XYZ file of C-alpha atoms in Angstrom:
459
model
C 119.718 135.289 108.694
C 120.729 135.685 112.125
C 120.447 132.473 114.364
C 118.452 134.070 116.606
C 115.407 134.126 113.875
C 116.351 131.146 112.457
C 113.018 128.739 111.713
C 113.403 125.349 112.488
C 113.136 123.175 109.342
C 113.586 119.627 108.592
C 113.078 118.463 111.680
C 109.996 119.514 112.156
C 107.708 121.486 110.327
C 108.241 124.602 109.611
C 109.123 123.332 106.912
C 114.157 125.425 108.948
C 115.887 124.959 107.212
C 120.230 126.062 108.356
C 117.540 124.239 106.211
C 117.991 121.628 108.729
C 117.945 121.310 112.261
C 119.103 117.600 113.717
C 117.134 115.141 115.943
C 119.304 116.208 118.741
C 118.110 119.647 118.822
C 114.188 118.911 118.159
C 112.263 116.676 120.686
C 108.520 116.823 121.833
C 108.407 118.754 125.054
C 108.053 116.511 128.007
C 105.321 118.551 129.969
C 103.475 121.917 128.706
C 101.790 124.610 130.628
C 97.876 124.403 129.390
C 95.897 127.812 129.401
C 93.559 126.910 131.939
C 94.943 124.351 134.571
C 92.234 122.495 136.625
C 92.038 123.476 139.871
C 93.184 120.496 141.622
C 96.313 120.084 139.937
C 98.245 121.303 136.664
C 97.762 119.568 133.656
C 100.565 118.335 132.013
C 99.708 117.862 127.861
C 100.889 114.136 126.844
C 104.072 113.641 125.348
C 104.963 110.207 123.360
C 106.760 109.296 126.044
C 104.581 110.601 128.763
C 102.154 107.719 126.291
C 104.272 105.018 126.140
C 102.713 102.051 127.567
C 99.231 103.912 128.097
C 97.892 101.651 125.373
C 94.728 103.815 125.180
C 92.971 106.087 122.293
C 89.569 107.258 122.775
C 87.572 109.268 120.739
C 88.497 107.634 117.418
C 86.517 108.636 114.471
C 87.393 108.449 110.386
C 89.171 105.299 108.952
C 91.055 102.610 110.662
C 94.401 102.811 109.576
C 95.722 100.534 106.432
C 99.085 99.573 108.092
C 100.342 100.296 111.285
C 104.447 100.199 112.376
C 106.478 100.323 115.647
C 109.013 103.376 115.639
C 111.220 104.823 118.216
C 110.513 108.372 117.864
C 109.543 110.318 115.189
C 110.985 113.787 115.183
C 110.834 114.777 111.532
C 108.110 115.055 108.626
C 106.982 111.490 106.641
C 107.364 111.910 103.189
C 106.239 109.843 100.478
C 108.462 108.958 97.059
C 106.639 106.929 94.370
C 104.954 103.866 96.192
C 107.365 104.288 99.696
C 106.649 106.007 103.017
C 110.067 107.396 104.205
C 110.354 106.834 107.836
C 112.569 108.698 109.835
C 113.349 106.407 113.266
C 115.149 108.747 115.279
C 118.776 107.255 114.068
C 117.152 104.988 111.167
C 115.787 105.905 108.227
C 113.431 103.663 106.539
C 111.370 102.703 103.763
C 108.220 101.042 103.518
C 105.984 100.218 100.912
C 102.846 102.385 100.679
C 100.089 100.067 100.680
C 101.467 97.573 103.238
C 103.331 98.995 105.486
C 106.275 96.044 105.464
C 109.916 97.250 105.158
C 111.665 98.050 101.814
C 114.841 99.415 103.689
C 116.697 100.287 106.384
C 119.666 102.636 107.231
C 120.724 103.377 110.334
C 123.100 106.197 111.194
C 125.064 106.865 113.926
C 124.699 110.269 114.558
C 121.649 112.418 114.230
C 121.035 113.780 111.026
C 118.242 115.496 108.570
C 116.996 114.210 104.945
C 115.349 115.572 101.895
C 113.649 113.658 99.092
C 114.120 114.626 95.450
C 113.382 112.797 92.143
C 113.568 108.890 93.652
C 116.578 110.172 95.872
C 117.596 110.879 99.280
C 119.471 112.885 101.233
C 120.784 112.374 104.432
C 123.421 114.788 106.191
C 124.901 115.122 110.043
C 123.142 117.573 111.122
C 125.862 119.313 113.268
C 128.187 118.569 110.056
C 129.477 115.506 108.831
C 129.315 113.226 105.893
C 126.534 113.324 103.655
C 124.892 110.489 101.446
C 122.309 110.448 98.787
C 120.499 106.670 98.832
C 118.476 105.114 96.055
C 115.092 105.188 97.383
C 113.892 102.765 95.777
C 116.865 100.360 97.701
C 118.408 102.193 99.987
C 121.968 101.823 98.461
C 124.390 104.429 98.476
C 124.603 106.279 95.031
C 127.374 108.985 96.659
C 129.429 110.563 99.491
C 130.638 113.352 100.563
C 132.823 113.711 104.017
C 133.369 116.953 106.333
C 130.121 118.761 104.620
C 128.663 121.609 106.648
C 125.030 123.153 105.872
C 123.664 121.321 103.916
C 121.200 122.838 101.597
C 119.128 120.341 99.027
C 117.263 121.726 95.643
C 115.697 119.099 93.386
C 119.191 119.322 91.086
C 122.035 120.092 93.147
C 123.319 119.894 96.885
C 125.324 122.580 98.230
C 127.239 122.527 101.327
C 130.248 124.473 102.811
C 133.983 122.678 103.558
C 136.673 123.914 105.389
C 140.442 123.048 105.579
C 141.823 124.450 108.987
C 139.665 125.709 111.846
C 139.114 129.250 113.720
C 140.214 132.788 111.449
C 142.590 130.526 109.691
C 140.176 128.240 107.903
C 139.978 128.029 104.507
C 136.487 127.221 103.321
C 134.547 126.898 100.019
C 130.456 126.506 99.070
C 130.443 123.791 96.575
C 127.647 122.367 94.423
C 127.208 118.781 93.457
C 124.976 117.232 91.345
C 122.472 115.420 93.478
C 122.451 112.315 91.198
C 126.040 111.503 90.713
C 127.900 113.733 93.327
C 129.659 115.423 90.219
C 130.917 118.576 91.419
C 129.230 121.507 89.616
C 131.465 124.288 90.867
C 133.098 125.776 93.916
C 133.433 129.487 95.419
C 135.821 130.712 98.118
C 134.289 131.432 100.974
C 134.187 131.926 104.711
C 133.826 129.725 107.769
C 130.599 131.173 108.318
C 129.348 130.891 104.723
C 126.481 129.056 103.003
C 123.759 128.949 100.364
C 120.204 130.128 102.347
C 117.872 127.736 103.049
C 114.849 129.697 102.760
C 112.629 128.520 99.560
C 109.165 130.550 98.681
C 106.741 127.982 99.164
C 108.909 124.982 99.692
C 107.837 122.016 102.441
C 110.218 120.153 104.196
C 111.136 117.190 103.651
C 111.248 118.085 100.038
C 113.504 119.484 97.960
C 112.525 122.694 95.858
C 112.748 122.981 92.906
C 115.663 124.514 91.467
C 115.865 128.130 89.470
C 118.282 129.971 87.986
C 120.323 131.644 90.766
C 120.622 130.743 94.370
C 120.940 133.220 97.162
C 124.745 132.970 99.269
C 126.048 134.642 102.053
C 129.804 134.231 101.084
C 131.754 136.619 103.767
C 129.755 137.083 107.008
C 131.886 140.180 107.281
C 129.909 141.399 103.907
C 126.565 140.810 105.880
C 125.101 140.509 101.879
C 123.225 138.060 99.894
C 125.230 137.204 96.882
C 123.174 135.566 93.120
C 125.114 132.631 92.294
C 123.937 130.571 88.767
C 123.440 127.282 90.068
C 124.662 126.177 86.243
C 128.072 127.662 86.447
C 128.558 129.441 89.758
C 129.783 132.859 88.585
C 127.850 135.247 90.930
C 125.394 137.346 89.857
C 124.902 141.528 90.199
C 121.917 140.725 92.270
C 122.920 141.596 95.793
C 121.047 142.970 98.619
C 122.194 143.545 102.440
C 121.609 141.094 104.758
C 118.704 142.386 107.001
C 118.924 139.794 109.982
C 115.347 137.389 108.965
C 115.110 135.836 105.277
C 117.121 135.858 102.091
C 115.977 134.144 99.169
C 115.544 133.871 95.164
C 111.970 134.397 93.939
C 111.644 133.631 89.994
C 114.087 136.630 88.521
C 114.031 138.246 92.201
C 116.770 138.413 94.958
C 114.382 139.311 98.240
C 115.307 140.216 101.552
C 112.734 140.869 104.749
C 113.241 142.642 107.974
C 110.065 141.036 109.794
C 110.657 142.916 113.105
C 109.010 145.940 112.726
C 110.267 149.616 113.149
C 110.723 151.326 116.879
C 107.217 152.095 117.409
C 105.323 150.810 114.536
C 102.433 148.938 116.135
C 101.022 147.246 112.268
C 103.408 144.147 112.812
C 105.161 145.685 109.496
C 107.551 143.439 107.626
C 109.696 145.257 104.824
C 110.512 143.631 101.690
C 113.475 144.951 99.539
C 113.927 143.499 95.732
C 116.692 143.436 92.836
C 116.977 141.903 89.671
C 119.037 138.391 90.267
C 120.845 138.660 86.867
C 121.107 142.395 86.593
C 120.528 143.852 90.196
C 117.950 146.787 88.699
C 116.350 147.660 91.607
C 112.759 146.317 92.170
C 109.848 146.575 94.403
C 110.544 147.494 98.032
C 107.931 148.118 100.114
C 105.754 146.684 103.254
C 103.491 143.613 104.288
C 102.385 142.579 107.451
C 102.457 139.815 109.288
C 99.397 139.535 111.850
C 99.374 138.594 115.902
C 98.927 136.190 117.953
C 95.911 135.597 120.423
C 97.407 138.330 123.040
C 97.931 141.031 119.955
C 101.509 140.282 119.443
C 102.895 140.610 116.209
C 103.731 137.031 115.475
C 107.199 138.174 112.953
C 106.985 134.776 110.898
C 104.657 134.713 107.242
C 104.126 131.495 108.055
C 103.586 128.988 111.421
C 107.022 127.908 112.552
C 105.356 124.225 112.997
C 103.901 123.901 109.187
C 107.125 123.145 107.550
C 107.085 126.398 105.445
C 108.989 129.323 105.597
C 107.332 131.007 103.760
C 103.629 130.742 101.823
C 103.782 131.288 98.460
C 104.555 130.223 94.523
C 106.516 131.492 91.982
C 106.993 135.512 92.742
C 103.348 135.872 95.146
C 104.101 136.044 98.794
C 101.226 135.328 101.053
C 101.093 137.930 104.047
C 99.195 139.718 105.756
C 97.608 143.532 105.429
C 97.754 146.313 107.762
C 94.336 145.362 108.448
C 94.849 141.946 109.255
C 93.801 140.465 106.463
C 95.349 137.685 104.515
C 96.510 138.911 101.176
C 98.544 137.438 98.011
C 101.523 140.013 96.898
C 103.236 140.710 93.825
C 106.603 140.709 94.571
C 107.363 142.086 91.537
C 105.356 145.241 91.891
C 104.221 144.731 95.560
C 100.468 145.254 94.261
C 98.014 142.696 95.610
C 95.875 140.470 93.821
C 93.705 139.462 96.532
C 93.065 140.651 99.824
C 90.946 138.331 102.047
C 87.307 138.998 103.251
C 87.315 138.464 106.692
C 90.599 138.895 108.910
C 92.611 135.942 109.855
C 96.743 134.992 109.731
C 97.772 132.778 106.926
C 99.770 129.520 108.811
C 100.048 126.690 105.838
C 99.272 126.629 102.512
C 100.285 124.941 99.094
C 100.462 126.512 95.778
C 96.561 125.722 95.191
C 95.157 126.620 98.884
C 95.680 128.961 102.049
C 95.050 128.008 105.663
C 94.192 130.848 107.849
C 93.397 130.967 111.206
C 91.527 133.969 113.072
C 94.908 134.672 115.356
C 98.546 133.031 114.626
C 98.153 130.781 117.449
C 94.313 130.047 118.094
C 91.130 130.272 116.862
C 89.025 128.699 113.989
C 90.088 127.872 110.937
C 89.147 128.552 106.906
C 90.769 127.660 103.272
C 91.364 130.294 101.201
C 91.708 129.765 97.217
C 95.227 130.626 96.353
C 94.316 132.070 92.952
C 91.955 134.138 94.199
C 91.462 134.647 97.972
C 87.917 133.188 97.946
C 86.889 131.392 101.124
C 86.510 127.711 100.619
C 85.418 126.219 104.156
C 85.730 127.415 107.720
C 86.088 124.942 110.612
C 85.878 125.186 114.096
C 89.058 125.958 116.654
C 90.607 122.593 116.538
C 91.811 123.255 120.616
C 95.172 123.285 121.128
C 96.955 126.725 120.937
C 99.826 127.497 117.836
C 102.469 128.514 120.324
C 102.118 124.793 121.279
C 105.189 122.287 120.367
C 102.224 120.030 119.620
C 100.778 122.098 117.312
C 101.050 121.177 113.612
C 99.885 121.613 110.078
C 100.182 120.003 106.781
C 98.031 121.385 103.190
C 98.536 119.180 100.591
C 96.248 118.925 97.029
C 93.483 117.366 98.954
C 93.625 117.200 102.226
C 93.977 119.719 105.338
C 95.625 117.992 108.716
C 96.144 119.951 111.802
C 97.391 118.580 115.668
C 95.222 120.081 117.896
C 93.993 118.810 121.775
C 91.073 118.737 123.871
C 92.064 118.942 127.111
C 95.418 117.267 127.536
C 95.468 114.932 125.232
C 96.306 115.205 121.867
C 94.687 114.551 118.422
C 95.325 114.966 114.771
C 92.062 116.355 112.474
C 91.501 115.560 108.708
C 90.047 118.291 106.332
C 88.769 117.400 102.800
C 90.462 120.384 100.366
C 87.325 120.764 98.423
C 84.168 120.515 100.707
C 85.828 121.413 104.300
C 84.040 117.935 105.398
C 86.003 116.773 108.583
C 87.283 113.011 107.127
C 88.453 111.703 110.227
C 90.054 112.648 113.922
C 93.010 110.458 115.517
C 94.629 110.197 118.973
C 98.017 111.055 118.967
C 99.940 113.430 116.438
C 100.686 114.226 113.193
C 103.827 112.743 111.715
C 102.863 113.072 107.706
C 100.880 113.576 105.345
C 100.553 113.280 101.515
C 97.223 114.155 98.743
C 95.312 111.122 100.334
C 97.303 109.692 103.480
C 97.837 110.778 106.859
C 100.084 109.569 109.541
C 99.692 109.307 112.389
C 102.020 109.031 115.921
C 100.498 107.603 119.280
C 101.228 105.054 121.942
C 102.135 101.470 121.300
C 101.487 100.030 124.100
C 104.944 99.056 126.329
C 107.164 98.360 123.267
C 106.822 102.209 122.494
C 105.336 104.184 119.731
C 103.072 103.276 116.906
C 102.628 104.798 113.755
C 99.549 104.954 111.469
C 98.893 105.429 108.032
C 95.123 106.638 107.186
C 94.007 106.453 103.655
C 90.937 109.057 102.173
C-alpha cells in the first residue's frame, strides 16, 4: 500500500492501520472552513481546545451520563474489555471500571504510541517504532516486551512487527511473530527495511484486534512490490501471491485480495478492481470490478469505507460491501464476485458491523439509513445529522445495537445515538464521539478550565 493511500487507523477511526498511526500525527483540527460562513465573519467549528474552559453544552437531550472523567485529550477510539473502559490520555493509558467510572489503572508512556485490545490483553507500541508491551487488562502489569519493534500489526493470537540490525541498504531486517500472550516467538522471515505484515483486516474496527485466520498477507521485499501468504502457525509462505497494486492487500477466508481503488484514465464509474488467488494454492480466483460511490460534489470518494469510522474496509468473512456502478450499496462475493444484495435506493456504505450497514446518500453528506447485512433490506433512515464527512469532526461507530455519528449544527459540535433495531434517535450530546460499545457511548466535551471531560452514556 503506498503511503500516499494509506488510511489512518488506530488513532482515529478509520478503523489505519501502518495499522497504526501515533498521537503525534492525529490531532483535532484547530479551526475548519464551514460550507456556508456567516456573513459577518467566518465561522470557525469548535475544537476541544478551542472548548476548554467554555463550560457550556446546550441542546442536551437522551440520558445523563453514568460517570463522567477528566482527560487530557483523547485522540484514539475507547474500547471496552470485560467490565473496563480503556482510556487512552494522550500519553496515559487507563482503565476504569465500567459502571463507575473510578480508576483500575494507569500507564503512562513517554512517547506517543497506539494500542489494540485482544482477549483481556493490551497492546501498546511507539508509534514511530519503539518498544512494545502487552499489559494485563485487568491490572495493568506488564505480561511482555519487546524493544526496537517497527509496524506493529495486532491479530487476536499473534503480534507481528519488523526488526532491523544496521540502518540504510545495509540493514538487516526480519518480520517476526510472537504470541500475544507470552511473547513466545512463533517464527521469523528475512526481510527488508521496508517490510511488514498489512494492516488491512475485512471488517475489522480499531481498537480491536481481528481475529486471526490461516495466512496473513506480507510485503517482504519492497523491491518485489508483491503480497506474500505467510501461515501464521508456522511461517512458511504460501503460493498465494498477487502484485502489489498501490491501495489494499489483505487475506479474506481462503482468499489473498488486492484493490486498485483509483479508477482507470477516463473511467468516470469510480471503478475499483479487485484481483483474487487461492492463499494456500494461488489458483487464480475472481477478479473483477466494484465501485466505490462520490462524494457531495460527484467525486469518486476511492475508500469502501469512511476514513473516520475505524474500518478499512466493510465486510465479514469473504463479502465485501461496495458500491455498484449505479450507486448503489451492494454485498459481493469475493469468491465469485456475484452479489447477493444490491440496495434499493442509492447511497455510499460508510460503517457497518457484520450484522448492519450504514449508508449515507453521498460519502460525505446527506441523510442517513441501516441496511441489513444479510440481506440489504432497509432498516431505518434518519435525517442529515449536519456536519459534512470530509470533516475531521466527522465520525461513526455501528456496533450490535446502537448507531453513533459526530455531526454539527452550525459550529458546534454534537454526537447522535441511533437504536440498531427501530432507528429511534436515543439521545444527542455536545461535544464528540470518543467510543462506543452495544449499549454505551462516550462522549468528549469541555470541562470547564481544568480541560476536557469525558462521558459515558448508558441505553
Amino acid at each position: 500500500m503506498s503511503p500516499s493511500y494509506r488510511p489512518l487507523r488506530w488513532s482515529r477511526a478509520g478503523v489505519a492501520l501502518s495499522l497504526v498511526v501515533g498521537l503525534a500525527a492525529c490531532t483535532r483540527p484547530r479551526a475548519e472552513s464551514p460550507e456556508q460562513p456567516a456573513p459577518q465573519a467566518p465561522r470557525v467549528e469548535v475544537s476541544q481546545e478551542s472548548l476548554r474552559g467554555s463550560g457550556t453544552r446546550p441542546g442536551q437531550e437522551g440520558p445523563d451520563p453514568i460517570w463522567s472523567v477528566s482527560v487530557n485529550r483523547v485522540d484514539q477510539q475507547l474500547a471496552q474489555t470485560g467490565q473496563m473502559i480503556v482510556v487512552p490520555d494522550e500519553r496515559e493509558l487507563r482503565a476504569v471500571d465500567r459502571s463507575t467510572g473510578q480508576d483500575r489503572w494507569r500507564r503512562p508512556f513517554s512517547m506517543s504510541y497506539q494500542y489494540a485490545v485482544t482477549d483481556g490483553l493490551i497492546v501498546v507500541s511507539a508509534s514511530n517504532g519503539g518498544p512494545l508491551e502487552v499489559l494485563d487488562a485487568v491490572t495493568g502489569v506488564t505480561r511482555w516486551r519487546a524493544e526496537d519493534t517497527q509496524d506493529v500489526i495486532v491479530h487476536q493470537q499473534a503480534v507481528y512487527n519488523r526488526e532491523c540490525v544496521g540502518s540504510g541498504q545495509s540493514a538487516k531486517c526480519v518480520i517476526i511473530a510472537r504470541d500475544v500472550r507470552d511473547g513466545r516467538q512463533l517464527w521469523k522471515l528475512s526481510a527488508d527495511r521496508f517490510a511488514r505484515v498489512t494492516d488491512v483486516a475485512l471488517g475489522a474496527r480499531v481498537p480491536y484486534a481481528p481475529p486471526a485466520g490461516q495466512y496473513v498477507a506480507a510485503r517482504l521485499n519492497a523491491t518485489a512490490r508483491t503480497y506474500t501468504t505467510v501461515a501464521v502457525a508456522t511461517g512458511k509462505a504460501g503460493a498465494g501471491r498477487l502484485p502489489s497494486r498501490a491501495w489494499y492487500g489483505f487475506v479474506a477466508g481462503d482468499l489473498l485480495v488486492t484493490t486498485d481503488n483509483d479508477p482507470p484514465r477516463g473511467d468516470q464509474r469510480c471503478t475499483v478492481s479487485i484481483a483474487t488467488v487461492n492463499a494456500a494454492t494461488g489458483a487464480r480466483g475472481w477478479s473483477g470490478a466494484v465501485f466505490s460511490g462520490r462524494k457531495g460534489d460527484g467525486e469518486c470518494v476511492k475508500r469502501l469505507a469512511h476514513h473516520q469510522s475505524g474500518l478499512i474496509l466493510i465486510g465479514a468473512g469473504t463479502r465485501l460491501v461496495a458500491v455498484t456502478a449505479a450507486g448503489r450499496p451492494q454485498l459481493i462475493d469475493l469468491r465469485t464476485g456475484k452479489a447477493e444484495w444490491e440496495g434499493a435506493t442509492s447511497g455510499v456504505p460508510i460503517d457497518g458491523d457484520d450484522r448492519s450497514v450504514l449508508v449515507r446518500r453521498n460519502a460525505d453528506e446527506g441523510e442517513l439509513a441501516l441496511l441489513d447485512m444479510a440481506t440489504g433490506a432497509s432498516r431505518w433512515t434518519a435525517p442529515d445529522p449536519g456536519l459534512s464527512g470530509a470533516s475531521a469532526s466527522w465520525r461513526s461507530i455501528v456496533t450490535g445495537r446502537l448507531v453513533a455519528v459526530s455531526g454539527a449544527t452550525g459550529d458546534r459540535p454534537f454526537v447522535v445515538v441511533y437504536d440498531v433495531p427501530t432507528g429511534r434517535q436515543l439521545g444527542r450530546y455536545p461535544g464528540w464521539l470518543a467510543g462506543a460499545g452495544d449499549d454505551w457511548v462516550a462522549v468528549s466535551h469541555s470541562g470547564g478550565s481544568d480541560g476536557i471531560t469525558l462521558d459515558l452514556h448508558t441505553f
